[in-house]
Amino acid sequence: MFFSEMFQELPLKILTVALLILLTVYLIRKSIKIFFDKTSFLDENREETLMHFTNQVTKVLGLASFLIYMLSHFFELEKFITGSVVLAGALALIFQHIIRDYIMGLTYLFERQIHHGDEVIINGNRQGKIEEISMRHLKIRQYDGYLYTISYSSITEFQNGNRGMRRVNESLVLNYRQNPDDAFKVMEEVAQTCNEKYGEYLLKDGKGVPVESFKFNQITELNVDFKGHRYSLTGLVKEADFTEASKKVRYELAVAAYKNNLMMAESGELEFKKTGNPQFSL
């Protein structure tokens, strides 16, 4: 009789609790959104990041609360909690990689290493914009259009280009037979051209003066892959203009190399065919 009455009331109780939990989650999310809308002490990307993370946390807590309520009708809560501690220990060993994801996710968030919309390079081979931040993983939209999901525990190298500025670093690898004096002259002209044509991309201080103009950094690496030497050009640009500025600089370098007949680095096989001298083959 007792169980019959309990199960008659249980569906209504479960529905009521589920609605209360949903309402609570909604009010928490809504309150945080209103708070961010009314304040401005955090930047937009930081607010967006916290909103994404809050949505994930409230979803997990809501589900956990509902499951505990459901189980409390079938088990004594004290015994259930005691058993849960043992079970949690066993699950922690089994799902340690998942737990590590959560811990590292919290670390990245509270140390402010990631924001929603950041341009990032992960593990040296995944580059794009962060579209979603969850408690276990990141989703980045790569430049080829693919959406890439990576768990926090699998991140071994993380580069974030969104700190208000980025440094364009483009270069030409010229043949070791190229006269460095001639190459220096051409690269200096390219740097001057970039400053004249693309000065609007440069990051400027409060007085409107570029923090770091486009400049030629001379030879930054010798004997690259046994093919030639690297001549580099850099400039500090606004974060939002980084991609476009890089394209423009690469274009100017390509035009200058063509117009001035600079000797580009080539493979040893091509060198051998041109010179017929075996000492230049690899």
mmCIF file of C-alpha atoms in Angstrom:
data_model
loop_
_atom_site.group_PDB
_atom_site.id
_atom_site.type_symbol
_atom_site.label_atom_id
_atom_site.label_comp_id
_atom_site.label_asym_id
_atom_site.label_seq_id
_atom_site.Cartn_x
_atom_site.Cartn_y
_atom_site.Cartn_z
ATOM 1 C CA MET A 1 0.000 0.000 0.000
ATOM 2 C CA PHE A 2 2.808 2.354 0.983
ATOM 3 C CA PHE A 3 4.782 1.717 -2.217
ATOM 4 C CA SER A 4 1.614 2.056 -4.272
ATOM 5 C CA GLU A 5 0.939 5.514 -2.843
ATOM 6 C CA MET A 6 4.569 6.537 -3.218
ATOM 7 C CA PHE A 7 4.691 5.650 -6.899
ATOM 8 C CA GLN A 8 1.394 7.408 -7.472
ATOM 9 C CA GLU A 9 2.881 10.647 -6.122
ATOM 10 C CA LEU A 10 6.412 10.161 -7.437
ATOM 11 C CA PRO A 11 5.815 11.197 -11.067
ATOM 12 C CA LEU A 12 4.326 14.502 -9.921
ATOM 13 C CA LYS A 13 7.196 15.076 -7.488
ATOM 14 C CA ILE A 14 9.779 14.303 -10.142
ATOM 15 C CA LEU A 15 8.120 16.651 -12.613
ATOM 16 C CA THR A 16 7.949 19.424 -10.008
ATOM 17 C CA VAL A 17 11.597 19.044 -9.023
ATOM 18 C CA ALA A 18 12.685 18.890 -12.672
ATOM 19 C CA LEU A 19 10.815 22.123 -13.400
ATOM 20 C CA LEU A 20 12.313 23.805 -10.322
ATOM 21 C CA ILE A 21 15.818 22.794 -11.357
ATOM 22 C CA LEU A 22 15.245 24.053 -14.897
ATOM 23 C CA LEU A 23 13.877 27.322 -13.544
ATOM 24 C CA THR A 24 16.836 27.719 -11.185
ATOM 25 C CA VAL A 25 19.334 27.090 -13.983
ATOM 26 C CA TYR A 26 17.528 29.577 -16.217
ATOM 27 C CA LEU A 27 17.466 32.260 -13.504
ATOM 28 C CA ILE A 28 21.173 31.807 -12.749
ATOM 29 C CA ARG A 29 22.112 32.118 -16.402
ATOM 30 C CA LYS A 30 19.775 35.052 -16.917
ATOM 31 C CA SER A 31 21.081 36.856 -13.835
ATOM 32 C CA ILE A 32 24.694 36.487 -14.958
ATOM 33 C CA LYS A 33 23.824 37.720 -18.455
ATOM 34 C CA ILE A 34 22.014 40.769 -17.050
ATOM 35 C CA PHE A 35 24.961 41.433 -14.731
ATOM 36 C CA PHE A 36 27.404 41.418 -17.634
ATOM 37 C CA ASP A 37 25.089 43.577 -19.743
ATOM 38 C CA LYS A 38 24.917 46.196 -16.973
ATOM 39 C CA THR A 39 28.635 46.223 -16.180
ATOM 40 C CA SER A 40 31.773 46.866 -18.199
ATOM 41 C CA PHE A 41 34.703 45.963 -15.972
ATOM 42 C CA LEU A 42 35.376 42.819 -18.083
ATOM 43 C CA ASP A 43 36.068 42.853 -21.814
ATOM 44 C CA GLU A 44 33.555 41.287 -24.193
ATOM 45 C CA ASN A 45 35.616 38.171 -24.892
ATOM 46 C CA ARG A 46 36.086 37.502 -21.177
ATOM 47 C CA GLU A 47 32.351 37.886 -20.541
ATOM 48 C CA GLU A 48 31.549 35.550 -23.438
ATOM 49 C CA THR A 49 33.975 32.971 -22.061
ATOM 50 C CA LEU A 50 32.465 33.076 -18.566
ATOM 51 C CA MET A 51 28.963 32.788 -20.011
ATOM 52 C CA HIS A 52 29.911 29.658 -21.973
ATOM 53 C CA PHE A 53 31.537 28.116 -18.922
ATOM 54 C CA THR A 54 28.613 29.035 -16.652
ATOM 55 C CA ASN A 55 26.194 27.334 -19.028
ATOM 56 C CA GLN A 56 28.243 24.140 -18.871
ATOM 57 C CA VAL A 57 28.550 24.204 -15.060
ATOM 58 C CA THR A 58 24.863 24.863 -14.439
ATOM 59 C CA LYS A 59 23.923 22.068 -16.830
ATOM 60 C CA VAL A 60 26.138 19.557 -15.019
ATOM 61 C CA LEU A 61 25.013 20.677 -11.548
ATOM 62 C CA GLY A 62 21.367 20.587 -12.602
ATOM 63 C CA LEU A 63 21.661 17.028 -13.906
ATOM 64 C CA ALA A 64 23.585 15.911 -10.812
ATOM 65 C CA SER A 65 20.958 17.420 -8.484
ATOM 66 C CA PHE A 66 18.150 15.735 -10.365
ATOM 67 C CA LEU A 67 19.875 12.333 -10.289
ATOM 68 C CA ILE A 68 20.547 12.598 -6.542
ATOM 69 C CA TYR A 69 16.892 13.469 -5.935
ATOM 70 C CA MET A 70 15.763 10.514 -8.030
ATOM 71 C CA LEU A 71 18.067 8.059 -6.240
ATOM 72 C CA SER A 72 17.054 9.348 -2.811
ATOM 73 C CA HIS A 73 13.617 7.778 -3.337
ATOM 74 C CA PHE A 74 15.088 4.304 -3.728
ATOM 75 C CA PHE A 75 18.134 4.361 -1.416
ATOM 76 C CA GLU A 76 18.863 5.678 2.037
ATOM 77 C CA LEU A 77 20.757 8.867 1.368
ATOM 78 C CA GLU A 78 23.450 8.320 4.044
ATOM 79 C CA LYS A 79 24.263 4.822 2.803
ATOM 80 C CA PHE A 80 24.091 6.044 -0.752
ATOM 81 C CA ILE A 81 26.619 8.832 -0.036
ATOM 82 C CA THR A 82 28.947 6.398 1.779
ATOM 83 C CA GLY A 83 28.789 3.981 -1.119
ATOM 84 C CA SER A 84 29.231 6.854 -3.537
ATOM 85 C CA VAL A 85 32.564 7.774 -1.982
ATOM 86 C CA VAL A 86 33.904 4.286 -2.675
ATOM 87 C CA LEU A 87 32.354 4.301 -6.114
ATOM 88 C CA ALA A 88 33.775 7.764 -6.838
ATOM 89 C CA GLY A 89 37.270 6.525 -5.960
ATOM 90 C CA ALA A 90 36.948 3.621 -8.369
ATOM 91 C CA LEU A 91 35.517 5.826 -11.102
ATOM 92 C CA ALA A 92 38.295 8.366 -10.558
ATOM 93 C CA LEU A 93 40.843 5.721 -11.515
ATOM 94 C CA ILE A 94 38.847 4.596 -14.514
ATOM 95 C CA PHE A 95 38.022 8.067 -15.804
ATOM 96 C CA GLN A 96 41.154 9.901 -14.715
ATOM 97 C CA HIS A 97 41.683 11.396 -18.175
ATOM 98 C CA ILE A 98 38.196 12.927 -18.031
ATOM 99 C CA ILE A 99 38.857 14.341 -14.556
ATOM 100 C CA ARG A 100 42.121 15.753 -15.826
ATOM 101 C CA ASP A 101 40.220 17.488 -18.633
ATOM 102 C CA TYR A 102 37.962 19.211 -16.091
ATOM 103 C CA ILE A 103 40.864 20.277 -13.878
ATOM 104 C CA MET A 104 42.907 21.638 -16.776
ATOM 105 C CA GLY A 105 39.828 23.379 -18.170
ATOM 106 C CA LEU A 106 39.344 25.221 -14.879
ATOM 107 C CA THR A 107 43.039 26.106 -14.863
ATOM 108 C CA TYR A 108 42.948 27.561 -18.364
ATOM 109 C CA LEU A 109 39.821 29.547 -17.512
ATOM 110 C CA PHE A 110 40.816 31.015 -14.163
ATOM 111 C CA GLU A 111 44.351 31.809 -15.305
ATOM 112 C CA ARG A 112 42.753 33.688 -18.214
ATOM 113 C CA GLN A 113 44.740 31.797 -20.832
ATOM 114 C CA ILE A 114 41.758 31.361 -23.152
ATOM 115 C CA HIS A 115 38.842 33.517 -24.201
ATOM 116 C CA HIS A 116 35.952 32.909 -26.552
ATOM 117 C CA GLY A 117 36.962 34.112 -30.027
ATOM 118 C CA ASP A 118 40.720 33.882 -29.465
ATOM 119 C CA GLU A 119 42.983 33.020 -32.409
ATOM 120 C CA VAL A 120 45.058 30.066 -31.197
ATOM 121 C CA ILE A 121 47.579 27.472 -32.355
ATOM 122 C CA ILE A 122 47.275 24.137 -30.528
ATOM 123 C CA ASN A 123 50.055 21.542 -30.492
ATOM 124 C CA GLY A 124 51.719 23.364 -33.360
ATOM 125 C CA ASN A 125 49.379 22.013 -36.053
ATOM 126 C CA ARG A 126 45.840 23.188 -35.278
ATOM 127 C CA GLN A 127 45.175 26.852 -35.903
ATOM 128 C CA GLY A 128 41.916 28.779 -35.803
ATOM 129 C CA LYS A 129 39.409 30.700 -33.696
ATOM 130 C CA ILE A 130 37.871 29.361 -30.478
ATOM 131 C CA GLU A 131 34.132 28.892 -31.063
ATOM 132 C CA GLU A 132 33.169 26.982 -27.930
ATOM 133 C CA ILE A 133 34.627 26.494 -24.456
ATOM 134 C CA SER A 134 33.205 23.626 -22.430
ATOM 135 C CA MET A 135 34.297 22.022 -19.173
ATOM 136 C CA ARG A 136 36.163 19.242 -20.997
ATOM 137 C CA HIS A 137 37.245 20.534 -24.374
ATOM 138 C CA LEU A 138 37.739 23.398 -26.781
ATOM 139 C CA LYS A 139 36.259 23.738 -30.242
ATOM 140 C CA ILE A 140 38.185 25.792 -32.756
ATOM 141 C CA ARG A 141 37.135 26.734 -36.263
ATOM 142 C CA GLN A 142 40.168 26.187 -38.483
ATOM 143 C CA TYR A 143 40.913 28.395 -41.460
ATOM 144 C CA ASP A 144 39.919 25.565 -43.805
ATOM 145 C CA GLY A 145 36.414 25.675 -42.289
ATOM 146 C CA TYR A 146 36.604 22.467 -40.261
ATOM 147 C CA LEU A 147 35.507 22.530 -36.621
ATOM 148 C CA TYR A 148 38.174 20.832 -34.514
ATOM 149 C CA THR A 149 37.465 19.530 -30.979
ATOM 150 C CA ILE A 150 40.376 18.951 -28.600
ATOM 151 C CA SER A 151 40.289 17.874 -24.954
ATOM 152 C CA TYR A 152 42.306 19.919 -22.474
ATOM 153 C CA SER A 153 44.396 16.918 -21.396
ATOM 154 C CA SER A 154 45.685 16.428 -24.953
ATOM 155 C CA ILE A 155 46.996 20.005 -25.230
ATOM 156 C CA THR A 156 50.781 19.938 -25.033
ATOM 157 C CA GLU A 157 51.497 23.297 -26.658
ATOM 158 C CA PHE A 158 49.217 26.320 -26.637
ATOM 159 C CA GLN A 159 49.801 29.622 -28.411
ATOM 160 C CA ASN A 160 47.333 32.472 -28.051
ATOM 161 C CA GLY A 161 47.570 35.383 -30.453
ATOM 162 C CA ASN A 162 44.819 37.462 -28.872
ATOM 163 C CA ARG A 163 46.369 39.876 -26.478
ATOM 164 C CA GLY A 164 45.512 43.038 -28.350
ATOM 165 C CA MET A 165 48.524 42.714 -30.640
ATOM 166 C CA ARG A 166 50.312 40.214 -32.857
ATOM 167 C CA ARG A 167 53.664 40.261 -34.593
ATOM 168 C CA VAL A 168 53.755 39.637 -38.327
ATOM 169 C CA ASN A 169 56.843 37.589 -39.110
ATOM 170 C CA GLU A 170 57.319 36.810 -42.792
ATOM 171 C CA SER A 171 60.478 35.832 -44.604
ATOM 172 C CA LEU A 172 62.203 34.816 -47.805
ATOM 173 C CA VAL A 173 64.601 31.862 -47.913
ATOM 174 C CA LEU A 174 67.169 32.901 -50.522
ATOM 175 C CA ASN A 175 69.791 30.752 -52.189
ATOM 176 C CA TYR A 176 73.195 30.779 -50.520
ATOM 177 C CA ARG A 177 74.570 32.082 -53.873
ATOM 178 C CA GLN A 178 72.485 35.249 -53.497
ATOM 179 C CA ASN A 179 74.557 38.343 -52.723
ATOM 180 C CA PRO A 180 73.462 39.368 -49.185
ATOM 181 C CA ASP A 181 74.130 43.075 -49.908
ATOM 182 C CA ASP A 182 71.647 43.055 -52.789
ATOM 183 C CA ALA A 183 69.110 41.093 -50.700
ATOM 184 C CA PHE A 184 69.485 43.542 -47.811
ATOM 185 C CA LYS A 185 68.725 46.480 -50.075
ATOM 186 C CA VAL A 186 65.587 44.826 -51.466
ATOM 187 C CA MET A 187 64.304 43.790 -48.016
ATOM 188 C CA GLU A 188 64.813 47.310 -46.649
ATOM 189 C CA GLU A 189 62.750 48.641 -49.555
ATOM 190 C CA VAL A 190 59.986 46.089 -48.856
ATOM 191 C CA ALA A 191 59.864 47.163 -45.204
ATOM 192 C CA GLN A 192 59.546 50.807 -46.263
ATOM 193 C CA THR A 193 56.839 49.931 -48.790
ATOM 194 C CA CYS A 194 54.847 48.025 -46.156
ATOM 195 C CA ASN A 195 55.029 50.955 -43.740
ATOM 196 C CA GLU A 196 53.775 53.327 -46.434
ATOM 197 C CA LYS A 197 51.003 51.114 -47.828
ATOM 198 C CA TYR A 198 49.854 49.177 -44.760
ATOM 199 C CA GLY A 199 50.538 51.553 -41.895
ATOM 200 C CA GLU A 200 46.896 51.358 -40.796
ATOM 201 C CA TYR A 201 47.434 47.780 -39.663
ATOM 202 C CA LEU A 202 50.234 48.714 -37.250
ATOM 203 C CA LEU A 203 49.572 48.831 -33.528
ATOM 204 C CA LYS A 204 49.852 52.438 -32.292
ATOM 205 C CA ASP A 205 50.341 54.009 -28.884
ATOM 206 C CA GLY A 206 48.197 56.736 -27.327
ATOM 207 C CA LYS A 207 49.843 59.390 -29.490
ATOM 208 C CA GLY A 208 49.190 57.490 -32.716
ATOM 209 C CA VAL A 209 52.824 56.449 -33.177
ATOM 210 C CA PRO A 210 53.446 52.833 -34.296
ATOM 211 C CA VAL A 211 54.745 50.687 -31.434
ATOM 212 C CA GLU A 212 56.852 48.666 -33.875
ATOM 213 C CA SER A 213 56.857 49.465 -37.577
ATOM 214 C CA PHE A 214 57.565 46.937 -40.293
ATOM 215 C CA LYS A 215 61.325 46.364 -40.278
ATOM 216 C CA PHE A 216 63.910 44.128 -41.870
ATOM 217 C CA ASN A 217 65.632 41.875 -39.321
ATOM 218 C CA GLN A 218 68.478 40.854 -41.613
ATOM 219 C CA ILE A 219 69.480 37.169 -41.769
ATOM 220 C CA THR A 220 67.635 35.295 -39.020
ATOM 221 C CA GLU A 221 68.668 31.739 -39.953
ATOM 222 C CA LEU A 222 71.579 30.301 -41.897
ATOM 223 C CA ASN A 223 71.548 27.261 -44.170
ATOM 224 C CA VAL A 224 67.827 26.507 -43.845
ATOM 225 C CA ASP A 225 67.375 22.826 -44.725
ATOM 226 C CA PHE A 226 70.756 23.048 -46.508
ATOM 227 C CA LYS A 227 69.121 25.216 -49.177
ATOM 228 C CA GLY A 228 69.674 28.852 -48.300
ATOM 229 C CA HIS A 229 69.437 31.655 -45.735
ATOM 230 C CA ARG A 230 66.321 33.210 -44.197
ATOM 231 C CA TYR A 231 65.764 36.975 -44.510
ATOM 232 C CA SER A 232 62.933 38.100 -42.202
ATOM 233 C CA LEU A 233 60.620 41.083 -41.948
ATOM 234 C CA THR A 234 58.454 41.790 -38.888
ATOM 235 C CA GLY A 235 55.934 44.316 -37.613
ATOM 236 C CA LEU A 236 53.606 44.654 -34.612
ATOM 237 C CA VAL A 237 49.988 44.870 -35.777
ATOM 238 C CA LYS A 238 46.538 45.003 -34.248
ATOM 239 C CA GLU A 239 45.233 41.555 -33.410
ATOM 240 C CA ALA A 240 42.151 41.927 -35.606
ATOM 241 C CA ASP A 241 44.310 42.799 -38.638
ATOM 242 C CA PHE A 242 46.933 40.076 -38.262
ATOM 243 C CA THR A 243 45.709 37.739 -41.019
ATOM 244 C CA GLU A 244 45.210 40.507 -43.580
ATOM 245 C CA ALA A 245 48.511 42.197 -42.735
ATOM 246 C CA SER A 246 50.394 38.907 -43.122
ATOM 247 C CA LYS A 247 48.876 38.394 -46.568
ATOM 248 C CA LYS A 248 49.893 41.891 -47.677
ATOM 249 C CA VAL A 249 53.477 41.489 -46.449
ATOM 250 C CA ARG A 250 53.827 38.106 -48.170
ATOM 251 C CA TYR A 251 52.566 39.673 -51.399
ATOM 252 C CA GLU A 252 55.104 42.497 -51.232
ATOM 253 C CA LEU A 253 57.910 40.017 -50.576
ATOM 254 C CA ALA A 254 56.875 37.886 -53.557
ATOM 255 C CA VAL A 255 56.681 40.935 -55.851
ATOM 256 C CA ALA A 256 60.069 42.204 -54.700
ATOM 257 C CA ALA A 257 61.698 38.799 -55.201
ATOM 258 C CA TYR A 258 60.310 38.623 -58.739
ATOM 259 C CA LYS A 259 61.136 42.188 -59.805
ATOM 260 C CA ASN A 260 64.675 42.074 -58.411
ATOM 261 C CA ASN A 261 65.458 38.532 -59.609
ATOM 262 C CA LEU A 262 66.382 37.333 -56.149
ATOM 263 C CA MET A 263 67.678 33.767 -56.131
ATOM 264 C CA MET A 264 65.210 31.690 -54.113
ATOM 265 C CA ALA A 265 66.411 28.606 -52.251
ATOM 266 C CA GLU A 266 65.977 25.401 -54.211
ATOM 267 C CA SER A 267 66.403 21.726 -53.504
ATOM 268 C CA GLY A 268 69.790 20.091 -53.900
ATOM 269 C CA GLU A 269 68.528 18.097 -56.890
ATOM 270 C CA LEU A 270 67.639 21.274 -58.794
ATOM 271 C CA GLU A 271 70.990 22.785 -57.867
ATOM 272 C CA PHE A 272 72.733 19.720 -59.210
ATOM 273 C CA LYS A 273 70.831 19.863 -62.506
ATOM 274 C CA LYS A 274 71.683 23.534 -62.974
ATOM 275 C CA THR A 275 75.348 23.398 -62.025
ATOM 276 C CA GLY A 276 76.221 19.804 -62.925
ATOM 277 C CA ASN A 277 78.498 19.871 -59.908
ATOM 278 C CA PRO A 278 77.961 16.872 -57.556
ATOM 279 C CA GLN A 279 79.203 18.788 -54.525
ATOM 280 C CA PHE A 280 75.910 20.653 -54.434
ATOM 281 C CA SER A 281 73.689 17.551 -54.389
ATOM 282 C CA LEU A 282 72.136 16.351 -51.129
#
